[in-house]
PDB file of C-alpha atoms in Angstrom:
ATOM      1  CA  ARG Y   1     -85.041  22.484 -66.521  1.00  0.00           C
ATOM      2  CA  ALA Y   2     -86.698  19.435 -64.049  1.00  0.00           C
ATOM      3  CA  SER Y   3     -89.647  17.940 -61.737  1.00  0.00           C
ATOM      4  CA  ARG Y   4     -89.902  14.729 -59.409  1.00  0.00           C
ATOM      5  CA  GLU Y   5     -92.629  13.982 -57.202  1.00  0.00           C
ATOM      6  CA  THR Y   6     -92.093  13.712 -53.005  1.00  0.00           C
ATOM      7  CA  TRP Y   7     -94.657  13.782 -51.097  1.00  0.00           C
ATOM      8  CA  ARG Y   8     -95.093  17.070 -50.538  1.00  0.00           C
ATOM      9  CA  GLY Y   9     -96.374  16.750 -54.208  1.00  0.00           C
ATOM     10  CA  THR Y  10     -93.989  17.829 -57.772  1.00  0.00           C
ATOM     11  CA  GLU Y  11     -91.501  19.678 -56.680  1.00  0.00           C
ATOM     12  CA  ARG Y  12     -89.854  21.550 -60.109  1.00  0.00           C
ATOM     13  CA  HIS Y  13     -85.929  23.389 -59.499  1.00  0.00           C
ATOM     14  CA  MET Y  14     -86.205  26.066 -62.582  1.00  0.00           C
ATOM     15  CA  PHE Y  15     -83.225  28.655 -63.234  1.00  0.00           C
ATOM     16  CA  LEU Y  16     -83.737  32.648 -64.162  1.00  0.00           C
ATOM     17  CA  PRO Y  17     -81.284  34.553 -66.145  1.00  0.00           C
ATOM     18  CA  VAL Y  18     -80.408  37.512 -65.296  1.00  0.00           C
ATOM     19  CA  GLU Y  19     -78.229  38.903 -67.886  1.00  0.00           C
ATOM     20  CA  PRO Y  20     -76.049  41.144 -67.621  1.00  0.00           C
ATOM     21  CA  PRO Y  21     -74.844  39.347 -64.226  1.00  0.00           C
ATOM     22  CA  ALA Y  22     -75.797  41.723 -61.691  1.00  0.00           C
ATOM     23  CA  ALA Y  23     -76.437  42.713 -57.701  1.00  0.00           C
ATOM     24  CA  LEU Y  24     -79.902  42.257 -56.803  1.00  0.00           C
ATOM     25  CA  THR Y  25     -81.400  43.954 -54.535  1.00  0.00           C
ATOM     26  CA  GLU Y  26     -84.938  42.398 -54.734  1.00  0.00           C
ATOM     27  CA  LEU Y  27     -86.189  39.241 -56.061  1.00  0.00           C
ATOM     28  CA  THR Y  28     -90.148  38.891 -56.763  1.00  0.00           C
ATOM     29  CA  LEU Y  29     -91.688  35.932 -57.899  1.00  0.00           C
ATOM     30  CA  THR Y  30     -95.651  35.366 -59.335  1.00  0.00           C
ATOM     31  CA  ALA Y  31     -97.115  32.184 -58.113  1.00  0.00           C
ATOM     32  CA  ASP Y  32    -100.687  31.168 -57.392  1.00  0.00           C
ATOM     33  CA  ASP Y  33    -101.474  29.959 -54.293  1.00  0.00           C
ATOM     34  CA  SER Y  34    -100.213  26.135 -55.304  1.00  0.00           C
ATOM     35  CA  TRP Y  35     -97.294  26.848 -55.648  1.00  0.00           C
ATOM     36  CA  THR Y  36     -94.927  27.389 -52.003  1.00  0.00           C
ATOM     37  CA  LEU Y  37     -91.057  28.555 -52.524  1.00  0.00           C
ATOM     38  CA  GLY Y  38     -88.609  25.988 -51.663  1.00  0.00           C
ATOM     39  CA  GLY Y  39     -85.291  27.818 -51.985  1.00  0.00           C
ATOM     40  CA  LEU Y  40     -83.664  30.255 -53.971  1.00  0.00           C
ATOM     41  CA  SER Y  41     -79.672  30.308 -54.566  1.00  0.00           C
ATOM     42  CA  LEU Y  42     -78.249  32.656 -56.510  1.00  0.00           C
ATOM     43  CA  VAL Y  43     -75.505  30.686 -59.308  1.00  0.00           C
ATOM     44  CA  ASP Y  44     -72.156  33.297 -60.535  1.00  0.00           C
ATOM     45  CA  SER Y  45     -71.737  30.989 -63.981  1.00  0.00           C
ATOM     46  CA  ARG Y  46     -68.273  33.321 -64.190  1.00  0.00           C
ATOM     47  CA  LEU Y  47     -66.612  31.126 -61.253  1.00  0.00           C
ATOM     48  CA  PRO Y  48     -68.959  29.198 -61.000  1.00  0.00           C
ATOM     49  CA  ALA Y  49     -70.037  30.209 -57.410  1.00  0.00           C
ATOM     50  CA  PHE Y  50     -73.398  30.060 -56.144  1.00  0.00           C
ATOM     51  CA  GLN Y  51     -75.173  31.825 -52.775  1.00  0.00           C
ATOM     52  CA  PRO Y  52     -78.523  29.264 -50.971  1.00  0.00           C
ATOM     53  CA  PHE Y  53     -80.947  31.410 -49.407  1.00  0.00           C
ATOM     54  CA  PRO Y  54     -83.984  29.870 -46.950  1.00  0.00           C
ATOM     55  CA  ALA Y  55     -86.694  30.531 -48.217  1.00  0.00           C
ATOM     56  CA  ASN Y  56     -88.153  29.707 -44.722  1.00  0.00           C
ATOM     57  CA  PRO Y  57     -87.361  32.852 -42.931  1.00  0.00           C
ATOM     58  CA  ASP Y  58     -87.069  31.372 -38.987  1.00  0.00           C
ATOM     59  CA  LEU Y  59     -83.788  29.017 -40.831  1.00  0.00           C
ATOM     60  CA  ARG Y  60     -80.388  30.853 -41.771  1.00  0.00           C
ATOM     61  CA  ILE Y  61     -77.298  28.648 -43.490  1.00  0.00           C
ATOM     62  CA  THR Y  62     -73.870  28.455 -41.469  1.00  0.00           C
ATOM     63  CA  PHE Y  63     -72.408  26.538 -44.092  1.00  0.00           C
ATOM     64  CA  SER Y  64     -72.978  25.697 -47.451  1.00  0.00           C
ATOM     65  CA  GLY Y  65     -70.573  23.157 -49.665  1.00  0.00           C
ATOM     66  CA  ASP Y  66     -71.010  19.393 -50.788  1.00  0.00           C
ATOM     67  CA  VAL Y  67     -73.339  19.640 -47.707  1.00  0.00           C
ATOM     68  CA  LYS Y  68     -75.381  22.817 -46.334  1.00  0.00           C
ATOM     69  CA  VAL Y  69     -75.515  23.385 -42.246  1.00  0.00           C
ATOM     70  CA  TYR Y  70     -78.315  25.339 -41.314  1.00  0.00           C
ATOM     71  CA  ARG Y  71     -79.961  27.168 -38.110  1.00  0.00           C
ATOM     72  CA  ARG Y  72     -82.560  27.341 -36.869  1.00  0.00           C
ATOM     73  CA  VAL Y  73     -82.842  31.109 -35.691  1.00  0.00           C
ATOM     74  CA  ASP Y  74     -86.593  29.819 -33.009  1.00  0.00           C
ATOM     75  CA  ALA Y  75     -85.247  26.432 -32.022  1.00  0.00           C
ATOM     76  CA  LEU Y  76     -86.426  25.663 -28.848  1.00  0.00           C
ATOM     77  CA  GLY Y  77     -83.183  24.814 -27.736  1.00  0.00           C
ATOM     78  CA  ARG Y  78     -82.104  20.876 -25.506  1.00  0.00           C
ATOM     79  CA  ALA Y  79     -84.176  21.841 -22.028  1.00  0.00           C
ATOM     80  CA  TRP Y  80     -87.975  23.823 -22.086  1.00  0.00           C
ATOM     81  CA  LEU Y  81     -91.047  23.825 -20.550  1.00  0.00           C
ATOM     82  CA  VAL Y  82     -94.603  23.001 -22.113  1.00  0.00           C
ATOM     83  CA  PRO Y  83     -98.038  23.486 -20.650  1.00  0.00           C
ATOM     84  CA  GLY Y  84     -99.057  19.984 -21.870  1.00  0.00           C
ATOM     85  CA  ALA Y  85     -98.594  16.385 -22.711  1.00  0.00           C
ATOM     86  CA  VAL Y  86    -101.174  13.528 -24.578  1.00  0.00           C
ATOM     87  CA  VAL Y  87     -99.536   9.509 -24.606  1.00  0.00           C
ATOM     88  CA  ALA Y  88     -98.980   7.820 -26.937  1.00  0.00           C
ATOM     89  CA  ARG Y  89     -99.244   3.265 -26.567  1.00  0.00           C
ATOM     90  CA  THR Y  90     -95.772   2.656 -28.805  1.00  0.00           C
ATOM     91  CA  PRO Y  91     -93.153   4.054 -30.704  1.00  0.00           C
ATOM     92  CA  ALA Y  92     -94.913   3.957 -33.640  1.00  0.00           C
ATOM     93  CA  GLU Y  93     -98.099   6.380 -32.457  1.00  0.00           C
ATOM     94  CA  ALA Y  94     -96.004   8.695 -31.494  1.00  0.00           C
ATOM     95  CA  ALA Y  95     -93.925   9.095 -34.130  1.00  0.00           C
ATOM     96  CA  ASP Y  96     -97.618   9.600 -36.388  1.00  0.00           C
ATOM     97  CA  LEU Y  97     -98.761  12.330 -33.888  1.00  0.00           C
ATOM     98  CA  VAL Y  98     -95.212  14.364 -33.362  1.00  0.00           C
ATOM     99  CA  ALA Y  99     -95.699  14.306 -37.791  1.00  0.00           C
ATOM    100  CA  GLU Y 100     -99.213  15.562 -38.014  1.00  0.00           C
ATOM    101  CA  PRO Y 101     -98.791  18.850 -38.620  1.00  0.00           C
ATOM    102  CA  ALA Y 102    -100.491  20.481 -35.858  1.00  0.00           C
ATOM    103  CA  PHE Y 103     -98.592  19.600 -33.633  1.00  0.00           C
ATOM    104  CA  ASP Y 104     -96.883  22.334 -31.646  1.00  0.00           C
ATOM    105  CA  PRO Y 105     -93.175  21.081 -29.332  1.00  0.00           C
ATOM    106  CA  ARG Y 106     -93.842  24.617 -27.259  1.00  0.00           C
ATOM    107  CA  ALA Y 107     -97.832  23.937 -26.447  1.00  0.00           C
ATOM    108  CA  ALA Y 108     -97.546  19.684 -26.296  1.00  0.00           C
ATOM    109  CA  VAL Y 109     -94.841  16.973 -25.497  1.00  0.00           C
ATOM    110  CA  VAL Y 110     -96.287  13.813 -26.308  1.00  0.00           C
ATOM    111  CA  LEU Y 111     -95.593  10.696 -23.726  1.00  0.00           C
ATOM    112  CA  GLU Y 112     -94.723   7.135 -24.350  1.00  0.00           C
ATOM    113  CA  GLN Y 113     -96.363   4.983 -21.475  1.00  0.00           C
ATOM    114  CA  GLU Y 114     -98.076   1.969 -22.058  1.00  0.00           C
ATOM    115  CA  GLY Y 115    -100.022   2.437 -18.587  1.00  0.00           C
ATOM    116  CA  GLU Y 116    -102.356   5.104 -16.353  1.00  0.00           C
ATOM    117  CA  VAL Y 117    -100.521   8.628 -16.795  1.00  0.00           C
ATOM    118  CA  SER Y 118    -101.754  12.018 -14.965  1.00  0.00           C
ATOM    119  CA  LEU Y 119    -101.367  14.292 -17.050  1.00  0.00           C
ATOM    120  CA  GLN Y 120    -101.413  17.627 -15.282  1.00  0.00           C
ATOM    121  CA  GLN Y 121    -101.905  20.831 -16.715  1.00  0.00           C
ATOM    122  CA  GLY Y 122     -99.582  23.055 -16.856  1.00  0.00           C
ATOM    123  CA  GLY Y 123     -98.342  26.955 -17.630  1.00  0.00           C
ATOM    124  CA  ALA Y 124     -94.938  28.830 -19.228  1.00  0.00           C
ATOM    125  CA  GLY Y 125     -92.000  28.678 -17.102  1.00  0.00           C
ATOM    126  CA  SER Y 126     -88.602  28.964 -18.015  1.00  0.00           C
ATOM    127  CA  VAL Y 127     -85.329  26.807 -17.410  1.00  0.00           C
ATOM    128  CA  THR Y 128     -81.828  27.807 -16.729  1.00  0.00           C
ATOM    129  CA  TRP Y 129     -78.788  25.146 -17.009  1.00  0.00           C
ATOM    130  CA  GLU Y 130     -76.985  24.875 -14.094  1.00  0.00           C
ATOM    131  CA  ARG Y 131     -74.427  21.839 -14.869  1.00  0.00           C
ATOM    132  CA  ASP Y 132     -73.753  19.460 -17.890  1.00  0.00           C
ATOM    133  CA  GLU Y 133     -71.488  16.556 -17.788  1.00  0.00           C
ATOM    134  CA  PRO Y 134     -70.988  13.206 -19.212  1.00  0.00           C
ATOM    135  CA  GLY Y 135     -73.362  11.095 -17.602  1.00  0.00           C
ATOM    136  CA  SER Y 136     -74.518  14.205 -15.410  1.00  0.00           C
ATOM    137  CA  ILE Y 137     -76.662  17.750 -15.552  1.00  0.00           C
ATOM    138  CA  ALA Y 138     -78.706  19.518 -13.363  1.00  0.00           C
ATOM    139  CA  LEU Y 139     -81.064  22.405 -14.350  1.00  0.00           C
ATOM    140  CA  ARG Y 140     -82.995  25.069 -12.563  1.00  0.00           C
ATOM    141  CA  VAL Y 141     -86.996  25.181 -13.602  1.00  0.00           C
ATOM    142  CA  SER Y 142     -89.310  27.978 -13.135  1.00  0.00           C
ATOM    143  CA  ALA Y 143     -92.633  26.856 -13.250  1.00  0.00           C
ATOM    144  CA  PRO Y 144     -95.165  28.702 -11.245  1.00  0.00           C
ATOM    145  CA  GLU Y 145     -97.967  26.619 -12.487  1.00  0.00           C
ATOM    146  CA  GLY Y 146     -95.826  23.359 -13.322  1.00  0.00           C
ATOM    147  CA  GLY Y 147     -94.948  22.295 -16.611  1.00  0.00           C
ATOM    148  CA  TRP Y 148     -93.386  19.598 -18.515  1.00  0.00           C
ATOM    149  CA  LEU Y 149     -89.814  19.878 -18.724  1.00  0.00           C
ATOM    150  CA  VAL Y 150     -88.951  18.618 -22.509  1.00  0.00           C
ATOM    151  CA  LEU Y 151     -84.826  17.515 -22.136  1.00  0.00           C
ATOM    152  CA  ALA Y 152     -83.613  17.002 -25.609  1.00  0.00           C
ATOM    153  CA  ASP Y 153     -81.698  13.954 -25.022  1.00  0.00           C
ATOM    154  CA  ALA Y 154     -82.061  10.421 -25.972  1.00  0.00           C
ATOM    155  CA  PRO Y 155     -84.301   8.686 -23.609  1.00  0.00           C
ATOM    156  CA  PHE Y 156     -82.113   5.506 -23.335  1.00  0.00           C
ATOM    157  CA  PRO Y 157     -82.152   3.382 -20.043  1.00  0.00           C
ATOM    158  CA  GLY Y 158     -79.903   3.765 -17.282  1.00  0.00           C
ATOM    159  CA  TRP Y 159     -80.819   7.218 -16.933  1.00  0.00           C
ATOM    160  CA  ARG Y 160     -83.003   8.583 -13.073  1.00  0.00           C
ATOM    161  CA  ALA Y 161     -84.278  11.646 -12.599  1.00  0.00           C
ATOM    162  CA  THR Y 162     -84.803  13.143  -9.094  1.00  0.00           C
ATOM    163  CA  ILE Y 163     -86.678  17.232  -8.155  1.00  0.00           C
ATOM    164  CA  ASP Y 164     -84.618  18.322  -5.476  1.00  0.00           C
ATOM    165  CA  GLY Y 165     -83.388  15.310  -4.668  1.00  0.00           C
ATOM    166  CA  ALA Y 166     -86.137  13.504  -4.803  1.00  0.00           C
ATOM    167  CA  GLU Y 167     -86.516  10.061  -7.340  1.00  0.00           C
ATOM    168  CA  ALA Y 168     -89.217  11.578 -10.711  1.00  0.00           C
ATOM    169  CA  GLU Y 169     -90.719   9.770 -12.961  1.00  0.00           C
ATOM    170  CA  TRP Y 170     -89.502  10.613 -16.024  1.00  0.00           C
ATOM    171  CA  HIS Y 171     -90.940   9.080 -19.866  1.00  0.00           C
ATOM    172  CA  ALA Y 172     -90.077   8.213 -23.114  1.00  0.00           C
ATOM    173  CA  ALA Y 173     -90.635  12.418 -25.137  1.00  0.00           C
ATOM    174  CA  ASN Y 174     -91.386  13.044 -29.318  1.00  0.00           C
ATOM    175  CA  VAL Y 175     -90.019   9.839 -30.079  1.00  0.00           C
ATOM    176  CA  VAL Y 176     -86.430  11.165 -29.647  1.00  0.00           C
ATOM    177  CA  ASN Y 177     -86.651  13.145 -25.973  1.00  0.00           C
ATOM    178  CA  ARG Y 178     -87.916  12.690 -22.988  1.00  0.00           C
ATOM    179  CA  ALA Y 179     -89.617  14.046 -20.405  1.00  0.00           C
ATOM    180  CA  LEU Y 180     -90.835  14.877 -16.934  1.00  0.00           C
ATOM    181  CA  TRP Y 181     -93.832  16.653 -14.834  1.00  0.00           C
ATOM    182  CA  VAL Y 182     -92.327  19.334 -13.304  1.00  0.00           C
ATOM    183  CA  PRO Y 183     -94.678  20.819  -9.918  1.00  0.00           C
ATOM    184  CA  PRO Y 184     -95.412  24.052  -9.085  1.00  0.00           C
ATOM    185  CA  GLY Y 185     -92.254  26.165  -8.127  1.00  0.00           C
ATOM    186  CA  ASN Y 186     -88.952  26.325  -8.418  1.00  0.00           C
ATOM    187  CA  HIS Y 187     -86.798  23.124  -8.478  1.00  0.00           C
ATOM    188  CA  LEU Y 188     -83.570  21.705  -9.200  1.00  0.00           C
ATOM    189  CA  VAL Y 189     -84.183  18.912 -11.726  1.00  0.00           C
ATOM    190  CA  GLU Y 190     -81.000  16.251 -11.900  1.00  0.00           C
ATOM    191  CA  TRP Y 191     -80.308  13.799 -14.556  1.00  0.00           C
ATOM    192  CA  ARG Y 192     -77.263  10.654 -13.248  1.00  0.00           C
ATOM    193  CA  TYR Y 193     -76.430   8.012 -15.117  1.00  0.00           C
ATOM    194  CA  ARG Y 194     -75.619   5.022 -14.268  1.00  0.00           C
ATOM    195  CA  THR Y 195     -75.097   1.515 -16.522  1.00  0.00           C
ATOM    196  CA  PRO Y 196     -78.475  -0.603 -16.664  1.00  0.00           C
ATOM    197  CA  ASP Y 197     -77.698  -3.724 -14.164  1.00  0.00           C
ATOM    198  CA  LEU Y 198     -74.106  -2.286 -13.499  1.00  0.00           C
ATOM    199  CA  GLN Y 199     -74.553  -1.896 -10.118  1.00  0.00           C
ATOM    200  CA  ALA Y 200     -76.197  -6.132  -9.543  1.00  0.00           C
ATOM    201  CA  GLY Y 201     -73.028  -7.167 -11.797  1.00  0.00           C
ATOM    202  CA  VAL Y 202     -70.985  -5.829  -9.125  1.00  0.00           C
ATOM    203  CA  ALA Y 203     -72.660  -7.040  -6.211  1.00  0.00           C
ATOM    204  CA  GLY Y 204     -72.887 -10.587  -7.823  1.00  0.00           C
ATOM    205  CA  THR Y 205     -69.288 -10.206  -8.621  1.00  0.00           C
ATOM    206  CA  LEU Y 206     -68.708  -9.390  -5.109  1.00  0.00           C
ATOM    207  CA  LEU Y 207     -71.285 -12.378  -3.911  1.00  0.00           C
ATOM    208  CA  GLY Y 208     -69.284 -14.712  -6.221  1.00  0.00           C
ATOM    209  CA  PHE Y 209     -66.017 -14.061  -4.181  1.00  0.00           C
ATOM    210  CA  LEU Y 210     -67.555 -14.502  -0.920  1.00  0.00           C
ATOM    211  CA  ALA Y 211     -68.396 -17.583  -1.225  1.00  0.00           C
ATOM    212  CA  LEU Y 212     -65.369 -18.589  -2.923  1.00  0.00           C
ATOM    213  CA  GLY Y 213     -63.721 -17.029  -0.301  1.00  0.00           C
ATOM    214  CA  GLY Y 214     -65.489 -18.906   2.060  1.00  0.00           C
ATOM    215  CA  TRP Y 215     -65.231 -22.520  -0.206  1.00  0.00           C
ATOM    216  CA  LEU Y 216     -61.848 -21.911   0.301  1.00  0.00           C
ATOM    217  CA  LEU Y 217     -61.797 -21.278   4.250  1.00  0.00           C
ATOM    218  CA  TYR Y 218     -63.882 -24.470   5.122  1.00  0.00           C
ATOM    219  CA  ALA Y 219     -61.399 -25.830   2.506  1.00  0.00           C
ATOM    220  CA  ALA Y 220     -57.907 -25.090   4.007  1.00  0.00           C
ATOM    221  CA  ARG Y 221     -59.585 -26.171   7.625  1.00  0.00           C
ATOM    222  CA  ARG Y 222     -60.665 -29.623   6.212  1.00  0.00           C
ATOM    223  CA  ALA Y 223     -56.980 -29.969   5.609  1.00  0.00           C
TER     224      ALA Y 223
END
């Protein structure tokens, strides 16, 4: 019925009539290996009504309307541990690395860092949530060989990370995430948000009040 060119190649939309209306249990499509099934929808033209089916078995549709919402059954979740990391010097370079077909977010994380980074190699582990509040989260990380903890939250300035209470350096990761190295063992990793420059602004305000108070006291004594 229609075709268009996309970055994946030629995309074709086809309509296969089934007469009379039937309750299908199996549908077989045959094509050469240059084609990939992108999606399938069963349409009842009598209503009209339709039921979409993603071609990717890792996707499940949770809402179908003007906007369709899909759920990944193999999603990594909001926090996970990976054994390795690679470094990108700029956000554009990080985006190129993440877009590579060979990139596997379960195996490595792309760190954005202009200077040198110690790229330790870790292993498998587990992450469990202990606290999730606005501006404060905590995770229990079990990493027998160490690993890179990836958090699927934006790398916004103002977040501070600690491991067992000690300050820890974190990196912008995978373009839109943040990550840090967790040493071997069981650890409590915490993230707390502080508005950038807020403490400096408060300190400056207090100094201003002190200076004003001193000047008023001096002026009162002179009078």
